[in-house]
Coordinates of C-alpha atoms and ligand atoms in Angstrom, one line a residue:
X1 CA 21.3 -1.9 12.5
X2 CA 21.0 -1.6 8.6
X3 CA 19.3 -4.2 6.6
X4 CA 20.7 -4.4 3.1
X5 CA 19.9 -6.8 0.2
X6 CA 22.3 -8.3 -2.2
X7 CA 22.0 -5.4 -4.6
X8 CA 23.0 -2.8 -2.0
X9 CA 19.5 -1.5 -1.4
X10 CA 18.6 -0.5 2.2
X11 CA 15.5 -2.3 3.2
X12 CA 13.9 -0.2 6.0
X13 CA 10.1 -0.7 5.3
X14 CA 7.7 -3.5 6.1
X15 CA 4.2 -3.6 4.7
X16 CA 2.2 -5.7 7.1
X17 CA -1.2 -6.9 6.2
X18 CA -3.6 -7.7 9.1
X19 CA -6.5 -9.1 7.1
X20 CA -7.6 -9.9 3.6
X21 CA -11.2 -9.1 4.3
X22 CA -12.6 -5.8 3.0
X23 CA -15.8 -3.8 3.1
X24 CA -15.4 -2.8 -0.5
X25 CA -14.7 -4.8 -3.7
X26 CA -12.6 -2.6 -6.0
X27 CA -12.7 -4.2 -9.4
X28 CA -8.9 -4.0 -9.9
X29 CA -8.2 -5.6 -6.5
X30 CA -10.7 -8.2 -5.8
X31 CA -13.0 -10.5 -7.8
X32 CA -16.7 -9.6 -7.5
X33 CA -17.5 -12.9 -5.9
X34 CA -15.9 -16.1 -4.9
X35 CA -13.5 -14.9 -2.2
X36 CA -13.0 -17.8 0.0
X37 CA -13.1 -17.0 3.7
X38 CA -9.8 -18.0 5.3
X39 CA -10.1 -21.0 7.7
X40 CA -10.1 -20.1 11.3
X41 CA -6.5 -20.0 12.5
X42 CA -5.1 -19.3 9.0
X43 CA -4.8 -15.6 9.8
X44 CA -2.0 -14.6 12.2
X45 CA -3.1 -13.5 15.6
X46 CA -2.2 -10.0 16.8
X47 CA 0.4 -11.6 19.0
X48 CA 2.0 -13.3 16.0
X49 CA 1.9 -10.2 13.9
X50 CA 3.5 -8.3 16.7
X51 CA 6.3 -10.8 16.9
X52 CA 6.9 -10.5 13.1
X53 CA 7.0 -6.7 13.5
X54 CA 9.2 -6.6 16.5
X55 CA 11.7 -9.0 14.9
X56 CA 11.8 -7.0 11.7
X57 CA 12.5 -3.8 13.6
X58 CA 15.3 -5.5 15.5
X59 CA 16.8 -6.4 12.2
X60 CA 16.7 -2.8 10.8
X61 CA 13.1 -2.1 9.7
X62 CA 12.3 1.5 10.6
X63 CA 8.9 2.0 9.0
X64 CA 5.8 -0.2 9.2
X65 CA 2.7 0.3 7.1
X66 CA -0.4 -1.6 8.3
X67 CA -2.5 -2.6 5.3
X68 CA -5.0 -5.3 4.2
X69 CA -7.6 -6.0 2.9
X70 CA -9.2 -3.2 4.9
X71 CA -7.2 -3.0 8.2
X72 CA -10.0 -1.1 9.9
X73 CA -12.5 -4.0 9.6
X74 CA -10.4 -6.3 11.9
X75 CA -11.7 -6.3 15.5
X76 CA -9.1 -5.0 18.0
X77 CA -7.1 -3.1 15.4
X78 CA -6.7 0.0 17.5
X79 CA -5.1 -1.9 20.5
X80 CA -2.9 -3.7 18.1
X81 CA -1.7 -0.4 16.5
X82 CA -1.0 1.0 19.9
X83 CA 1.3 -2.0 20.6
X84 CA 3.1 -1.7 17.3
X85 CA 3.6 2.1 17.8
X86 CA 5.5 1.2 21.0
X87 CA 8.1 -1.1 19.4
X88 CA 11.4 0.3 20.4
X89 CA 13.4 1.5 17.3
X90 CA 10.3 1.9 15.1
X91 CA 10.5 5.4 13.6
X92 CA 7.4 5.5 11.5
X93 CA 3.9 3.9 11.7
X94 CA 1.5 4.4 8.8
X95 CA -1.8 2.9 7.8
X96 CA -3.4 2.5 4.4
X97 CA -7.2 2.5 4.5
X98 CA -10.1 2.8 2.1
X99 CA -11.4 5.5 4.5
X100 CA -15.0 4.1 4.9
X101 CA -14.7 3.8 8.7
X102 CA -12.3 6.7 9.2
X103 CA -14.8 9.2 10.3
X104 CA -15.6 7.1 13.4
X105 CA -12.1 5.8 14.0
X106 CA -9.7 8.7 13.2
X107 CA -9.4 9.9 16.8
X108 CA -8.6 6.4 18.2
X109 CA -6.0 5.8 15.4
X110 CA -4.4 9.1 16.2
X111 CA -4.3 8.3 20.0
X112 CA -2.9 4.9 19.2
X113 CA 0.2 6.5 17.7
X114 CA -0.4 6.1 14.0
X115 CA 1.6 8.9 12.4
X116 CA 0.4 9.0 8.9
X117 CA -2.7 7.9 6.9
X118 CA -2.9 6.9 3.3
X119 CA -6.5 6.9 2.0
X120 CA -7.2 5.2 -1.3
X121 CA -9.5 7.3 -3.4
X122 CA -9.8 6.8 -7.2
X123 CA -12.6 9.1 -8.1
X124 CA -14.2 12.4 -6.8
X125 CA -17.4 11.5 -8.7
X126 CA -19.8 9.6 -6.5
X127 CA -21.1 7.3 -9.3
X128 CA -17.6 6.5 -10.7
X129 CA -16.4 5.9 -7.2
X130 CA -19.3 3.5 -6.6
X131 CA -18.6 1.7 -9.9
X132 CA -14.9 1.2 -9.2
X133 CA -15.5 0.0 -5.6
X134 CA -18.7 -1.9 -6.5
X135 CA -20.9 0.1 -4.2
X136 CA -18.6 2.3 -2.0
X137 CA -20.0 5.6 -0.7
X138 CA -17.7 8.5 -1.5
X139 CA -19.3 10.8 1.1
X140 CA -18.1 8.5 3.9
X141 CA -14.5 8.6 2.6
X142 CA -14.7 12.4 2.4
X143 CA -16.0 12.6 5.9
X144 CA -13.1 10.4 7.0
X145 CA -10.6 12.7 5.4
X146 CA -12.1 15.7 7.2
X147 CA -12.2 13.8 10.5
X148 CA -8.5 12.7 10.2
X149 CA -7.4 16.3 10.0
X150 CA -9.7 17.5 12.8
X151 CA -8.2 15.0 15.2
X152 CA -4.6 16.1 14.4
X153 CA -3.3 14.0 11.4
X154 CA -1.5 15.8 8.7
X155 CA -3.7 15.8 5.5
X156 CA -3.9 12.1 4.5
X157 CA -2.0 11.1 1.4
X158 CA -4.4 10.0 -1.3
X159 CA -3.6 6.8 -3.3
X160 CA -5.2 7.0 -6.7
X161 CA -5.0 4.2 -9.2
X162 CA -5.4 5.8 -12.6
X163 CA -7.2 3.7 -15.3
X164 CA -7.8 4.7 -18.9
X165 CA -11.4 5.4 -19.7
X166 CA -12.4 5.1 -16.0
X167 CA -10.9 8.0 -14.1
X168 CA -8.0 9.4 -16.2
X169 CA -10.2 12.5 -16.8
X170 CA -9.9 13.3 -13.1
X171 CA -6.1 13.6 -12.8
X172 CA -6.2 17.4 -12.7
X173 CA -9.0 17.4 -10.1
X174 CA -6.8 15.3 -7.8
X175 CA -3.8 17.5 -8.5
X176 CA -5.9 20.5 -7.4
X177 CA -6.3 18.9 -4.0
X178 CA -2.6 19.5 -3.4
X179 CA -3.2 23.2 -3.8
X180 CA -6.7 23.6 -2.2
X181 CA -6.6 21.0 0.6
X182 CA -3.0 20.3 1.1
X183 CA -3.3 16.5 0.5
X184 CA -0.4 14.8 -1.2
X185 CA -1.5 12.6 -4.1
X186 CA 0.2 9.5 -5.3
X187 CA -0.9 8.3 -8.7
X188 CA -0.4 4.5 -9.0
X189 CA -0.2 2.7 -12.3
X190 CA -2.9 0.0 -12.6
X191 CA -1.3 -3.3 -12.1
X192 CA -2.5 -6.7 -13.4
X193 CA -3.3 -8.1 -10.0
X194 CA -6.7 -9.7 -10.7
X195 CA -5.4 -11.4 -13.8
X196 CA -7.5 -10.2 -16.7
X197 CA -6.6 -10.7 -20.4
X198 CA -7.6 -7.2 -21.1
X199 CA -5.6 -5.5 -18.4
X200 CA -3.6 -3.4 -20.9
X201 CA -6.7 -1.5 -21.8
X202 CA -6.7 0.3 -18.5
X203 CA -3.0 0.8 -18.4
X204 CA -1.8 4.4 -18.4
X205 CA 1.8 5.1 -17.8
X206 CA 3.2 7.3 -15.1
X207 CA 4.9 9.3 -17.8
X208 CA 1.5 10.0 -19.5
X209 CA 0.0 11.1 -16.2
X210 CA 2.9 13.4 -15.6
X211 CA 2.6 14.9 -19.0
X212 CA -1.1 15.6 -18.4
X213 CA -0.2 17.5 -15.2
X214 CA 2.7 19.3 -16.8
X215 CA 0.4 20.5 -19.5
X216 CA -1.3 22.7 -17.0
X217 CA 1.1 23.3 -14.1
X218 CA 4.8 23.8 -13.7
X219 CA 6.3 21.2 -11.4
X220 CA 9.3 21.1 -9.2
X221 CA 11.0 17.9 -8.1
X222 CA 10.7 17.2 -4.4
X223 CA 13.5 15.7 -2.3
X224 CA 12.6 12.2 -1.2
X225 CA 12.3 11.4 2.5
X226 CA 14.1 8.4 4.0
X227 CA 11.2 6.0 3.5
X228 CA 9.7 7.2 0.3
X229 CA 11.0 4.3 -1.8
X230 CA 10.1 3.9 -5.4
X231 CA 8.0 7.0 -6.2
X232 CA 8.9 10.1 -8.1
X233 CA 7.7 13.2 -6.2
X234 CA 6.8 16.6 -7.5
X235 CA 5.1 19.8 -6.3
X236 CA 3.3 22.7 -7.9
X237 CA 5.3 25.7 -6.6
X238 CA 3.5 26.9 -3.5
X239 CA 1.3 23.8 -3.0
X240 CA 1.2 22.2 0.4
X241 CA 0.8 18.7 -0.9
X242 CA 3.1 16.9 -3.3
X243 CA 2.3 14.7 -6.3
X244 CA 3.9 11.3 -6.5
X245 CA 4.0 9.0 -9.4
X246 CA 4.4 5.3 -8.8
X247 CA 5.3 3.6 -12.0
X248 CA 5.1 0.1 -10.8
X249 CA 4.6 -1.3 -14.2
X250 CA 6.4 0.9 -16.7
X251 CA 9.1 2.3 -14.6
X252 CA 12.4 0.8 -13.6
X253 CA 12.2 2.0 -10.1
X254 CA 13.1 -1.3 -8.5
X255 CA 16.6 0.0 -8.0
X256 CA 15.1 2.1 -5.2
X257 CA 13.0 -0.5 -3.7
X258 CA 13.1 -0.4 0.1
X259 CA 10.4 -2.9 1.2
X260 CA 9.3 -6.3 2.1
X261 CA 5.8 -7.6 2.7
X262 CA 4.1 -10.0 5.1
X263 CA 0.5 -11.1 4.5
X264 CA -2.1 -11.7 7.1
X265 CA -1.5 -15.4 6.8
X266 CA 2.2 -15.0 7.4
X267 CA 3.5 -15.3 3.9
X268 CA 6.6 -13.1 3.5
X269 CA 7.4 -11.7 0.1
X270 CA 10.6 -9.9 -1.1
X271 CA 8.9 -8.6 -4.2
X272 CA 5.3 -7.8 -5.0
X273 CA 5.5 -9.5 -8.4
X274 CA 7.5 -12.5 -7.6
X275 CA 5.8 -15.8 -7.0
X276 CA 8.4 -16.6 -4.4
X277 CA 7.0 -16.4 -0.8
X278 CA 8.1 -17.8 2.5
X279 CA 5.7 -19.2 5.1
X280 CA 6.6 -17.7 8.5
X281 CA 4.0 -19.8 10.3
X282 CA 6.5 -22.6 11.3
X283 CA 8.6 -19.9 13.1
X284 CA 5.5 -18.5 14.9
X285 CA 3.8 -21.6 16.0
X286 CA 5.5 -22.1 18.4
X287 CA 7.4 -18.8 18.4
X288 CA 11.1 -19.2 17.5
X289 CA 12.6 -15.7 17.4
X290 CA 16.0 -16.7 16.2
X291 CA 14.8 -18.7 13.2
X292 CA 12.2 -16.0 12.4
X293 CA 15.0 -13.5 12.3
X294 CA 17.1 -15.7 10.1
X295 CA 14.2 -16.3 7.7
X296 CA 13.4 -12.6 7.5
X297 CA 17.0 -11.8 6.8
X298 CA 17.1 -14.4 4.0
X299 CA 14.0 -12.9 2.4
X300 CA 15.9 -9.6 2.2
X301 CA 19.1 -11.2 0.9
X302 CA 17.3 -13.1 -1.8
X303 CA 15.1 -10.1 -2.9
X304 CA 15.0 -10.0 -6.7
X305 CA 16.6 -7.2 -8.5
X306 CA 13.5 -6.2 -10.3
X307 CA 10.1 -7.4 -11.6
X308 CA 9.7 -8.6 -15.1
X309 CA 6.0 -7.8 -15.8
X310 CA 6.9 -5.9 -18.9
X311 CA 8.9 -8.6 -20.5
X312 CA 7.3 -10.7 -23.2
X313 CA 5.9 -14.0 -22.0
X314 CA 5.7 -12.8 -18.4
X315 CA 3.2 -14.8 -16.3
X316 CA 2.6 -14.6 -12.7
X317 CA 0.2 -16.6 -10.5
X318 CA -3.1 -14.9 -10.1
X319 CA -3.1 -12.9 -6.8
X320 CA -5.5 -10.5 -5.2
X321 CA -3.9 -7.3 -4.0
X322 CA -6.2 -7.5 -1.0
X323 CA -4.2 -10.5 0.2
X324 CA -0.8 -9.0 -0.3
X325 CA -1.7 -5.5 0.9
X326 CA -0.8 -3.4 -2.1
Ligands
LIG401 N1 -8.0 -1.5 1.7 C1 -7.0 -0.5 1.8 C2 -7.0 0.5 0.7 O1 -7.7 0.3 -0.3 O2 -6.3 1.5 0.9 C3 -5.6 -1.1 2.0 C4 -5.3 -2.3 1.1 S1 -5.2 -2.0 -0.7 C5 -4.8 -3.6 -1.3 C6 -3.7 -1.1 -0.8 C7 -3.5 -0.3 -2.1 O3 -3.4 -1.2 -3.2 C8 -4.6 0.6 -2.4 O4 -4.2 1.9 -2.6 C9 -5.1 0.1 -3.8 O5 -5.6 1.2 -4.6 C10 -3.9 -0.6 -4.3 N2 -4.2 -1.6 -5.3 C11 -5.0 -2.6 -5.2 N3 -5.1 -3.3 -6.4 C12 -4.3 -2.6 -7.3 C13 -4.0 -2.8 -8.7 N4 -4.5 -3.8 -9.4 N5 -3.2 -1.9 -9.2 C14 -2.7 -0.9 -8.5 N6 -2.9 -0.6 -7.2 C15 -3.8 -1.5 -6.6
LIG402 FE1 -10.6 -3.3 -0.5 FE2 -8.5 -1.8 -0.6 FE3 -8.8 -3.8 -2.3 FE4 -10.4 -1.8 -2.6 S1 -8.2 -1.7 -2.8 S2 -11.0 -3.9 -2.5 S3 -10.6 -1.1 -0.5 S4 -8.5 -4.0 -0.1
LIG403 FE1 10.4 -3.7 -5.2 FE2 9.5 -5.8 -6.6 FE3 8.1 -3.5 -6.5 FE4 10.4 -3.7 -7.9 S1 8.5 -4.8 -8.3 S2 9.8 -2.0 -6.5 S3 11.6 -5.1 -6.6 S4 8.6 -4.9 -4.8

């Protein structure tokens, strides 16, 4: 079955967040302090998350990415992933992690049926990494990347949020990983998630990132896979890994959007930057599969054409990316 929205886009990808807790505090994602712990029962149980995932796949979703917060901090995550991987009709199961616990968990994740890992890594310099993440240990993430490959994963994709004056001097170092290590890199434009008045100061456009890379390397465009969605992908001829640019802010890539999102508390969103969200809890407690399917379908059919962050006077409610799942 195909799931299409009212602008003719095929929606085949669900980003499912399993927790909004995290063992890091990246400054662009979470406030330093003041994160209120969710009330007991506010977060969906694995049973409920599984029902959302199964229903979405029945409607036409083919790829699920498990995200968070940090998905690996939730107890029981490996068993849950194993159940998700077995959903009939699901073609692709991926997980986004900060990598801190990957060294210990990579084998279990692989055995559970996760096909692809994205690891968020914004600096290859231990001090800068620690500053961005407010205390994260780079060596643990690097050990996690190595462990993932040892147990059989393809080289994890690296998600890298580029911020002016913070890590934009490392763009070429990351690019070199596509040649030397075979990782694919996805450069993500910094988004105004934790609403700060000065967010523009960090902003560096995908175009500028691309120009920096093109100043040193020749690049060829890479054909997009069926689930790649709104990213522009390139490769240095001969490199094993590709280079993706996600111009969430500056680009008009919404025309290629293929995704919906569900948070760990059961809020479904058709667009990352829209304030519109639908509470799925009434259809999960008690479970009502038919209504749940209807509501998921309507989230797809009312999906906005595009975001309007770059329009003057744009205002969105403050949100933490850790709640939505990126
Ligand atoms: N904790 C996991 C991780 O860091 O990979 C998964 C959740 S995290 C919210 C998912 C992605 O969102 C990460 O790659 C992170 O870099 C990205 N992200 C968070 N806040 C962002 C922001 N303000 N702008 C751009 N990307 C952001
Ligand atoms: Fe945690 Fe990921 Fe957000 Fe960093 S980006 S604070 S690792 S959820
Ligand atoms: Fe899709 Fe909204 Fe992101 Fe555009 S801004 S790509 S419509 S989620």
